[in-house]
Amino acid sequence: MDERIIRSETAAMVNRLVQLQQADGSWRLCFETGTMTDAYLIILLRALRREDAEPLIRKLTERIAGAQEENGAWKLYYDEPEGNLDATAEAYYALLYSGYVSSESPRLKRARQFIVSRGGLSKVRAMLTQAMLAATGQSPWPDMLKVPVELLLAPPWFLFSIYDLSGHARVHLVPVMIMAGTGFGLRHEQSPDLSDLYVGGKQPFESHASWLPVLHKLLEAVPPLHFPIHQASLAAAERFMLDRIEPDGTLLTYSTATMLMIFSLICLGYDAKTSPVINKAIGGLFSLLCQDERKAHLQVSTSTVWDTAMLSCALQQAGVSAAHPVVRKAAEYLLPRQQTRYGDWALRAPHTPPGGWGFSDISTLYPDLDDTTAALRATRAYSGQGGDSLLQPKAEQAWHKGTRWVRSMQNDNGGWPSFEREPHPQLLQLFQFDSAEDIAVDASTTDLSGRTLQFWGDEAGLTHSEPFIRKAADWLLSQQRPDGSWFGRWGICYIHGSSAVATGLLAVGLPADHAAIRRAAGWVESVQNEDGGWGESCRSDKVKRYVPLGGSTPSQTAWALDLLIAVHDRPTPSIDRGVTRLIELLHRRDWRFSYPTGGGLPGSVYVNYHSNNYIWPLLTFSRYLRRYGGVAPE
């Protein structure tokens, strides 16, 4: 491989990123998912009769309509077979409610035919879709979502506690508990009628929740206390939400949770037009929009901290000095966003002071491991002796607080979760919706744990001789699949997990000839495409086995190359073919360039990080040049 080509590509990417940086030092790139959030926002605004949102509704409608397939369906990802029922139901409802698309238009006729052919709305499986339909009076609340609001009064140590769930599951479930218990549905004369989409008039969603009747009977066993307990529970649920509202008005930064919160506050008696809390929440939703003159997209959350930290890391790996204004400005942006508030994470780490960073630029309560280690990497150059005299004290303090927080978040099994130490989730047995185990529990994940190990090795100089590092390495080794791969939760999927784990293990001192590393490298080479790159379908995330995409994507190609470069002392034909293909993909902006390689909710949400095609290729080019500069290929 001609190193001059790689250096030229690296220089071009660096220059482009310098141009894209905002005046405050951040990079603000879209955190793009499917049309779910766009549909929900139209439904919310129409249900609230927000006439001031007309231009926005038109833009949201334009994006949704533009994503429809020829057969009338909507997909979650390019290669999803035929279409997705949940996504199509959401889009159909939103377009009909928007007022800009007639129910008799060919577009909606085709969508209606697809929905009915899949069994109708009663076959919808996504919890959020079921909740949105019920909250707007289009269906009864399913039994599965009628979780007693009285559970809010249970202490964290109780057999069934809301705190057994992940933080993101909690903030979505609590508004649902409020509404489902009262049968709330916000419907008016302008609401569409979706009854014809319930095949045979069958409305209840198909689900099973065997524990819920037991819980309800336990609560009904003390009838004299039922009413006061219920009222106290509703008050606790209201306080739960209000305590977790971020400065911009959103509920823990999630647009989806915020929309459910707005409906639940109306259920509790808040005025939809005059309530300051509701109006601020709507303003917060508007601040999460990516839009141009024609289209608008509601992000689940902004990814500004993640993008800024990782892009700064990539630039520094590419040789941009910490003295360069682009790196310094990024550090000045990141350091004040280290969180100082105690969130729910402190329940299982009560002796640990705050020290993490969140994913979103407005997150003050919900730090996560990946963003924290990324921010620490990005600001590490300023924390040592000889660093910038003005940033050095802040960066050094941030380093100590951040590393202490990361260390305390390690789970008992040795791995790291995304947001909070793992409980023993008895409450998970209440839920039978698709991928409940991935959504409701914040368990250790191999890809995040691998990146955390890479942080400890590369930035802190720790090795597997350290007991807590060895415990993590042992857990990761135990999770390797027989074919040599690891499953990744937050990227798609086995390519991402295998790369993150193998490079993490190597960073803490496992040798390249370790049997697990050799098997991982062999597996990655075995799934290389004929075009030289790598590509994996989002379907892997759902079926929990590797599914080839049939094409190569930039980020997945970069992940695979990172593993192989870390293993081989000299560039191999596989590596050079991969680098050549990676460069081609960056210049060919077809569907492969925008394929969603980020994991959100398996089977429901997949993410096209607009930053991914900068971060990972730039890191890969830099690693290739550092490792092989002047080295002859095999």
XYZ file of C-alpha atoms in Angstrom:
634
model
C 0.000 0.000 0.000
C 1.414 3.408 -0.976
C 1.734 5.322 2.283
C 1.544 8.626 0.412
C -2.083 7.889 -0.460
C -2.934 7.211 3.191
C -1.148 10.382 4.294
C -3.049 12.383 1.711
C -6.376 10.942 2.877
C -5.455 11.630 6.493
C -4.538 15.235 5.758
C -7.787 15.786 3.850
C -9.864 14.395 6.739
C -7.990 16.522 9.275
C -8.596 19.660 7.224
C -12.273 18.819 6.838
C -12.705 18.302 10.587
C -11.003 21.598 11.353
C -13.580 23.273 9.105
C -16.499 21.419 10.711
C -15.627 22.329 14.306
C -18.034 24.805 15.908
C -16.916 28.037 17.531
C -17.411 26.534 21.017
C -15.007 23.669 20.236
C -17.645 21.000 19.639
C -18.605 18.990 16.601
C -22.374 18.858 16.107
C -23.151 16.033 13.733
C -26.498 14.334 13.361
C -27.320 11.257 15.445
C -29.565 9.808 12.767
C -32.006 6.959 13.227
C -35.050 5.799 11.289
C -38.366 7.613 11.094
C -39.718 6.533 14.499
C -38.969 9.749 16.368
C -40.164 11.895 13.455
C -43.476 10.038 13.449
C -43.869 10.342 17.221
C -43.243 14.081 17.098
C -45.922 14.612 14.449
C -48.363 12.546 16.528
C -47.516 14.530 19.673
C -47.817 17.944 18.020
C -51.115 17.065 16.356
C -52.498 15.562 19.576
C -51.580 18.806 21.388
C -53.008 20.912 18.517
C -49.790 22.905 18.203
C -50.642 25.175 15.304
C -47.297 26.978 15.635
C -45.517 23.790 14.531
C -46.988 23.650 11.028
C -43.714 24.262 9.106
C -41.951 21.646 11.213
C -44.697 19.065 10.688
C -44.375 19.584 6.943
C -40.599 18.966 7.110
C -41.029 15.857 9.268
C -43.639 14.583 6.840
C -41.232 15.097 3.948
C -38.529 12.983 5.586
C -40.922 10.177 6.501
C -42.511 10.066 3.052
C -39.118 10.013 1.380
C -38.127 6.842 3.253
C -41.056 4.715 2.062
C -40.289 1.619 -0.016
C -42.026 0.730 -3.281
C -44.114 -1.943 -1.558
C -45.530 0.638 0.847
C -43.416 -0.337 3.848
C -40.708 1.408 5.844
C -37.465 -0.302 6.862
C -35.113 0.061 9.803
C -32.076 -0.587 7.589
C -31.312 -0.940 3.901
C -31.256 -4.742 3.671
C -34.174 -5.511 5.991
C -36.337 -8.025 4.103
C -39.503 -6.467 2.647
C -40.142 -4.019 5.486
C -40.789 -3.489 9.184
C -44.317 -3.604 10.606
C -43.652 -1.335 13.581
C -41.883 1.316 11.486
C -44.645 1.176 8.863
C -47.395 1.527 11.468
C -45.665 4.556 13.008
C -45.100 6.206 9.634
C -48.654 5.527 8.423
C -50.174 6.984 11.575
C -47.962 10.083 11.442
C -48.545 10.809 7.753
C -52.290 10.423 8.185
C -52.277 12.654 11.281
C -50.066 15.256 9.598
C -52.867 16.339 7.310
C -50.528 16.517 4.336
C -51.191 13.007 3.020
C -54.658 11.734 2.182
C -55.809 8.346 3.427
C -56.753 7.593 -0.192
C -53.350 8.469 -1.605
C -51.476 5.599 -3.304
C -48.750 6.035 -0.694
C -50.985 5.311 2.289
C -52.985 2.675 0.465
C -49.794 0.705 -0.094
C -48.772 1.191 3.527
C -52.196 0.066 4.741
C -51.993 -3.038 2.570
C -48.570 -3.907 3.999
C -49.772 -3.492 7.599
C -52.828 -5.666 7.041
C -50.758 -8.309 5.233
C -48.587 -8.574 8.345
C -51.562 -9.186 10.621
C -52.494 -5.601 11.443
C -51.644 -3.340 14.355
C -52.258 -6.039 16.953
C -49.006 -7.620 15.730
C -46.952 -4.526 16.632
C -44.274 -5.615 19.084
C -42.252 -2.508 19.984
C -43.123 -1.226 23.441
C -42.779 2.438 22.402
C -45.081 1.985 19.418
C -47.702 0.273 21.552
C -47.412 3.063 24.121
C -47.781 5.818 21.510
C -50.882 4.189 20.029
C -52.453 3.763 23.470
C -51.477 7.251 24.695
C -53.325 8.797 21.765
C -56.451 6.678 22.106
C -55.850 4.355 19.158
C -55.841 1.184 21.284
C -56.442 0.010 24.834
C -53.354 -0.163 26.999
C -51.899 -3.677 26.701
C -51.716 -5.718 29.887
C -47.945 -5.943 29.538
C -47.629 -2.183 30.072
C -50.004 -1.998 33.019
C -47.167 -2.142 35.521
C -48.559 -0.955 38.880
C -47.449 2.588 39.601
C -47.236 1.524 43.249
C -43.871 -0.030 42.414
C -42.462 3.492 42.557
C -42.793 3.301 46.347
C -40.742 0.113 46.596
C -37.222 0.736 47.938
C -34.229 -0.190 45.723
C -33.543 -3.334 47.777
C -37.099 -4.703 47.357
C -37.714 -7.890 45.345
C -39.320 -5.859 42.549
C -37.835 -2.390 42.217
C -37.975 0.063 39.361
C -34.255 0.580 39.971
C -33.549 -2.939 38.785
C -34.092 -1.634 35.268
C -31.633 0.374 33.208
C -31.863 4.129 33.519
C -33.149 4.553 29.966
C -35.812 1.889 30.566
C -36.920 3.595 33.800
C -37.523 7.010 32.266
C -39.601 5.470 29.489
C -41.537 3.150 31.772
C -42.582 5.605 34.499
C -44.699 7.823 32.179
C -46.267 4.649 30.770
C -47.106 3.423 34.283
C -48.945 6.674 34.978
C -50.998 6.516 31.783
C -51.658 2.783 31.601
C -53.034 2.657 35.134
C -55.716 5.215 34.297
C -56.409 4.121 30.719
C -55.395 7.573 29.482
C -55.725 8.335 25.767
C -55.502 11.857 24.323
C -57.893 11.887 21.388
C -60.003 14.602 19.775
C -62.183 15.154 16.715
C -59.193 15.610 14.408
C -57.551 12.338 15.469
C -57.338 9.708 12.728
C -59.253 6.465 13.045
C -56.933 3.465 12.788
C -59.539 0.853 13.671
C -59.483 -0.588 10.137
C -55.853 -1.624 10.708
C -56.817 -4.060 13.466
C -57.471 -7.195 11.464
C -60.835 -8.718 12.387
C -61.450 -5.930 14.877
C -58.803 -7.406 17.169
C -57.255 -4.581 19.197
C -55.229 -5.832 22.164
C -51.577 -6.322 21.318
C -50.298 -9.859 21.481
C -48.260 -10.084 24.654
C -48.032 -12.071 27.847
C -47.355 -10.691 31.298
C -47.980 -13.453 33.810
C -46.475 -11.619 36.785
C -48.654 -8.532 36.500
C -51.938 -10.088 37.684
C -50.089 -11.420 40.726
C -48.751 -7.975 41.552
C -52.155 -6.370 41.122
C -53.761 -8.955 43.427
C -51.088 -8.337 46.067
C -51.873 -4.630 45.959
C -55.617 -5.253 46.074
C -55.189 -7.431 49.164
C -55.079 -4.264 51.282
C -58.142 -2.346 50.003
C -58.273 0.241 52.819
C -54.790 1.404 51.832
C -55.232 1.150 48.079
C -56.431 4.682 47.354
C -53.894 6.589 49.476
C -51.107 4.323 48.238
C -52.154 4.899 44.642
C -52.232 8.673 45.069
C -48.854 8.627 46.773
C -47.524 6.470 43.939
C -48.718 8.914 41.286
C -47.077 11.743 43.196
C -43.853 9.707 43.380
C -44.009 9.032 39.641
C -44.502 12.734 38.934
C -41.564 13.636 41.171
C -39.437 10.925 39.549
C -39.852 12.595 36.156
C -39.475 16.181 37.344
C -36.261 15.318 39.190
C -34.730 13.925 35.993
C -35.533 16.789 33.648
C -32.390 18.206 32.095
C -31.725 21.963 31.799
C -33.175 22.014 28.268
C -36.482 20.510 29.463
C -36.002 16.969 28.148
C -36.327 13.869 30.296
C -32.792 12.547 30.753
C -31.993 13.896 27.222
C -34.171 11.288 25.429
C -36.720 12.666 22.955
C -38.793 9.479 23.180
C -39.002 9.606 26.985
C -39.771 13.326 26.836
C -42.760 12.779 24.550
C -44.135 10.096 26.866
C -43.565 12.427 29.824
C -45.611 15.175 28.154
C -48.555 12.822 27.668
C -48.280 11.564 31.249
C -48.198 15.099 32.672
C -51.425 15.866 30.801
C -52.824 12.676 32.316
C -51.904 14.075 35.752
C -53.762 17.316 35.056
C -51.117 19.636 33.570
C -52.502 22.063 30.993
C -51.055 21.239 27.573
C -51.009 24.875 26.457
C -49.966 26.797 29.565
C -47.790 24.397 31.596
C -44.207 25.750 31.786
C -42.871 22.209 32.174
C -44.627 20.985 29.029
C -43.693 24.052 26.988
C -40.060 23.782 28.018
C -40.086 20.078 27.163
C -41.409 20.872 23.681
C -38.690 23.490 23.298
C -36.165 20.843 24.308
C -37.523 18.516 21.632
C -37.151 21.243 19.021
C -33.509 21.710 20.064
C -32.864 18.050 19.166
C -33.819 18.541 15.508
C -31.492 18.143 12.547
C -33.071 20.038 9.687
C -32.550 21.824 6.418
C -34.904 23.771 4.165
C -36.900 20.667 3.183
C -36.605 17.974 5.815
C -36.344 17.601 9.577
C -35.283 14.704 11.789
C -35.789 14.420 15.532
C -32.715 12.863 17.143
C -33.218 10.424 20.020
C -30.557 12.521 21.728
C -27.683 14.686 20.622
C -24.305 12.933 20.368
C -22.206 16.076 20.775
C -19.971 14.977 23.674
C -19.245 11.615 22.047
C -18.529 13.138 18.649
C -16.344 15.886 20.082
C -14.316 13.565 22.301
C -13.782 10.877 19.685
C -12.983 13.299 16.873
C -10.446 15.033 19.097
C -8.889 11.646 19.911
C -8.742 10.776 16.211
C -7.124 14.097 15.340
C -4.504 13.659 18.054
C -3.771 10.120 16.850
C -3.344 11.582 13.363
C -0.582 13.806 14.656
C -2.435 17.041 15.474
C -0.690 18.543 18.488
C -2.440 19.341 21.752
C -1.201 22.898 21.199
C -3.263 23.167 18.007
C -6.365 25.357 18.471
C -8.699 22.590 17.206
C -7.612 20.196 19.978
C -7.433 22.855 22.648
C -10.929 24.159 21.843
C -12.314 20.635 22.037
C -10.759 20.201 25.490
C -12.163 23.543 26.621
C -15.580 22.327 25.517
C -15.314 18.894 27.153
C -13.820 19.669 30.566
C -16.769 21.736 31.907
C -19.142 18.944 30.873
C -17.748 16.460 33.351
C -20.796 15.861 35.517
C -21.028 17.023 39.115
C -24.525 15.785 40.000
C -25.372 12.454 41.587
C -27.665 10.454 39.324
C -29.297 7.066 39.773
C -25.917 5.441 39.111
C -24.953 6.415 42.685
C -27.470 3.933 44.161
C -25.041 1.079 43.484
C -21.869 3.150 43.866
C -22.772 5.250 46.923
C -19.196 6.089 47.908
C -18.103 7.336 44.488
C -18.212 11.070 43.700
C -19.455 12.132 40.260
C -16.849 12.131 37.522
C -18.381 10.854 34.299
C -19.432 12.461 31.046
C -22.733 11.940 29.235
C -23.431 11.270 25.574
C -25.396 14.460 24.973
C -24.228 18.040 25.345
C -27.074 18.784 27.751
C -26.686 15.664 29.919
C -26.066 16.460 33.590
C -27.437 13.317 35.246
C -26.712 10.325 33.048
C -22.997 9.688 32.531
C -21.798 6.622 30.671
C -18.572 4.651 30.494
C -17.836 5.059 26.803
C -18.171 8.836 26.779
C -16.191 9.149 29.986
C -13.190 7.208 28.701
C -13.422 9.067 25.368
C -13.420 12.465 27.105
C -10.523 11.417 29.330
C -8.517 10.341 26.275
C -9.302 13.594 24.494
C -8.108 15.741 27.416
C -5.270 13.508 28.657
C -2.560 15.600 26.992
C -3.420 18.529 29.245
C -3.350 16.663 32.566
C 0.390 15.927 32.858
C 3.413 18.018 33.645
C 4.360 20.405 30.893
C 0.766 20.661 29.666
C -1.086 23.883 28.999
C -0.722 26.008 32.142
C -4.358 27.145 32.082
C -5.958 23.778 31.295
C -3.559 21.608 33.305
C -5.215 21.956 36.756
C -8.712 21.353 35.328
C -7.588 18.420 33.224
C -5.629 16.820 36.053
C -8.593 17.061 38.408
C -10.881 15.716 35.700
C -8.528 12.774 35.133
C -8.553 11.751 38.794
C -12.309 12.130 39.177
C -13.026 10.413 35.877
C -10.744 7.411 36.352
C -12.098 6.886 39.871
C -15.651 6.899 38.500
C -14.825 4.456 35.683
C -13.080 2.122 38.115
C -16.070 2.095 40.472
C -18.533 1.186 37.709
C -17.006 -2.251 37.066
C -19.562 -5.025 37.482
C -19.049 -8.033 39.716
C -18.429 -10.253 36.682
C -15.481 -8.069 35.637
C -17.094 -6.298 32.703
C -18.379 -2.761 32.469
C -21.974 -1.662 31.858
C -22.926 1.373 29.811
C -24.454 3.563 32.532
C -24.869 1.891 35.931
C -23.529 -1.094 37.824
C -25.656 -4.148 37.167
C -28.392 -5.131 39.658
C -30.094 -8.494 39.888
C -33.146 -7.681 37.779
C -36.141 -9.610 39.020
C -38.407 -7.000 37.422
C -37.279 -8.094 33.961
C -39.604 -11.082 34.319
C -42.553 -8.692 33.973
C -41.718 -7.847 30.381
C -42.100 -10.087 27.384
C -41.618 -7.577 24.554
C -38.966 -8.078 21.893
C -35.354 -7.654 23.065
C -36.480 -6.822 26.628
C -33.195 -8.166 27.998
C -31.241 -5.665 25.869
C -33.479 -2.695 26.624
C -34.406 -3.175 30.270
C -31.063 -4.241 31.742
C -27.743 -2.429 31.678
C -25.522 -5.497 31.708
C -21.807 -5.744 30.993
C -21.119 -5.559 27.277
C -18.061 -6.927 25.541
C -17.480 -4.043 23.130
C -17.677 -1.346 25.792
C -15.595 -3.429 28.214
C -12.989 -3.957 25.502
C -12.752 -0.219 24.834
C -12.499 0.409 28.577
C -9.567 -1.991 28.759
C -7.966 -0.202 25.823
C -8.302 3.034 27.783
C -6.674 1.543 30.883
C -3.827 0.104 28.823
C -3.115 2.939 26.398
C -3.833 5.932 28.625
C -3.132 4.697 32.170
C -0.401 2.167 31.363
C -2.118 -0.664 33.261
C -1.768 -4.334 32.344
C -3.548 -7.563 33.138
C -1.250 -7.998 36.136
C -3.558 -5.522 37.885
C -6.314 -7.595 39.600
C -9.316 -5.608 38.302
C -7.865 -5.582 34.786
C -7.253 -9.327 34.924
C -10.825 -9.869 36.114
C -12.139 -7.919 33.122
C -9.853 -9.776 30.716
C -10.945 -13.138 32.102
C -14.603 -12.211 31.660
C -14.025 -11.084 28.096
C -12.164 -14.286 27.252
C -15.079 -16.290 28.651
C -17.468 -14.461 26.284
C -15.668 -15.358 23.065
C -17.778 -17.401 20.690
C -16.535 -20.727 19.318
C -15.856 -19.152 15.907
C -13.510 -16.576 17.501
C -15.834 -13.573 17.411
C -17.372 -11.440 20.158
C -20.862 -9.950 20.050
C -20.911 -6.127 20.234
C -23.929 -4.373 21.767
C -23.344 -0.782 20.687
C -22.003 -1.307 17.182
C -23.026 -3.684 14.403
C -22.088 -6.136 15.613
C -19.678 -9.094 15.654
C -17.103 -7.116 13.678
C -17.436 -4.273 16.165
C -17.312 -6.503 19.227
C -14.388 -8.590 17.997
C -12.326 -5.532 17.175
C -13.068 -3.736 20.445
C -12.333 -6.767 22.623
C -9.192 -7.936 20.835
C -7.601 -4.482 20.734
C -8.534 -3.961 24.386
C -6.928 -7.238 25.448
C -3.804 -6.423 23.466
C -3.612 -2.982 25.097
C -3.391 -4.520 28.587
C -0.646 -6.938 27.648
C -2.128 -10.077 26.129
C 0.282 -11.215 23.409
C -0.726 -11.166 19.761
C -0.159 -14.916 19.578
C -2.637 -15.621 22.407
C -5.088 -18.265 21.202
C -8.130 -15.989 21.643
C -6.510 -13.167 19.678
C -5.465 -15.526 16.884
C -9.010 -16.917 16.641
C -10.479 -13.408 16.517
C -8.098 -12.307 13.764
C -8.813 -15.498 11.841
C -12.553 -14.932 12.095
C -12.275 -11.334 10.916
C -10.213 -12.388 7.906
C -12.737 -15.126 7.143
C -15.572 -12.602 6.740
C -13.652 -10.151 4.554
C -15.617 -9.310 1.425
C -14.348 -9.917 -2.079
C -14.101 -6.161 -2.555
C -11.545 -6.026 0.293
C -13.775 -4.404 2.893
C -16.099 -5.602 5.615
C -19.842 -5.231 6.071
C -22.310 -6.741 8.519
C -26.086 -6.486 8.507
C -28.072 -4.922 11.339
C -29.950 -8.216 11.324
C -27.028 -9.696 13.298
C -28.160 -7.550 16.214
C -31.586 -9.154 16.183
C -30.840 -12.812 15.471
C -27.596 -12.852 17.536
C -25.445 -14.434 14.834
C -23.250 -12.954 12.131
C -25.211 -11.952 9.026
C -23.185 -10.560 6.101
C -24.379 -7.317 4.575
C -23.445 -8.072 1.015
C -21.416 -4.876 0.791
C -18.749 -3.043 2.751
C -19.178 -0.006 5.008
C -16.452 2.455 6.070
C -16.799 2.067 9.839
C -16.998 -1.735 9.830
C -14.028 -1.930 7.468
C -12.091 0.348 9.814
C -12.987 -1.775 12.859
C -11.815 -4.952 11.167
C -8.579 -3.300 10.059
C -7.863 -2.043 13.577
C -7.814 -5.625 14.838
C -5.627 -6.930 12.027
C -3.175 -4.034 12.248
C -2.832 -4.610 15.996
C -2.022 -8.291 15.400
C 0.343 -8.195 12.418
C 3.850 -6.699 12.506
C 3.791 -6.159 8.758
C 0.967 -5.197 6.397
C -0.676 -8.301 4.983
C -2.530 -8.558 1.658
C -5.806 -8.585 3.614
C -4.872 -5.368 5.379
C -3.776 -3.548 2.256
C -6.864 -4.655 0.335
C -8.943 -3.405 3.249
C -7.243 -0.011 3.353
C -7.649 0.384 -0.403
C -11.345 -0.424 -0.132
C -11.784 1.912 2.852
C -10.455 4.825 0.814
C -12.793 3.932 -2.055
C -15.795 3.798 0.288
C -15.040 7.243 1.689
C -15.209 8.680 -1.820
C -18.253 6.670 -2.957
C -21.181 8.160 -1.055
C -23.805 5.519 -1.778
C -26.019 3.579 0.647
C -22.960 1.908 2.197
C -21.704 5.277 3.404
C -24.910 5.956 5.371
C -25.718 2.394 6.465
C -26.503 2.392 10.219
C -23.627 0.656 12.010
C -24.566 1.891 15.493
C -26.700 -0.239 17.792
C -29.619 1.394 19.595
C -32.467 -0.924 20.537
C -32.208 -4.330 18.849
C -35.019 -4.735 16.347
C -36.217 -1.142 16.780
C -33.497 1.521 16.549
C -30.277 1.557 14.517
C -28.001 4.570 14.262
C -26.156 6.250 11.444
C -23.552 8.268 13.337
C -22.525 11.000 10.921
C -19.237 11.098 12.813
C -18.442 7.415 12.234
C -17.037 7.942 8.761
C -14.503 10.378 10.195
C -13.588 8.830 13.546
C -12.864 5.217 12.688
C -11.205 5.613 9.255
C -8.955 8.368 10.616
C -7.940 6.196 13.569
C -7.257 3.286 11.205
C -5.102 5.355 8.831
C -3.134 6.681 11.802
C -2.555 3.217 13.245
C -1.430 1.893 9.877
C 1.126 4.694 9.454
C 2.444 4.426 13.024
C 2.831 0.666 12.859
C 3.985 0.196 9.298
C 5.693 3.446 8.343
C 8.617 2.308 6.219
C 7.925 -1.403 6.841
C 7.802 -3.688 3.821
C 4.623 -5.776 3.435
C 4.537 -9.521 3.950
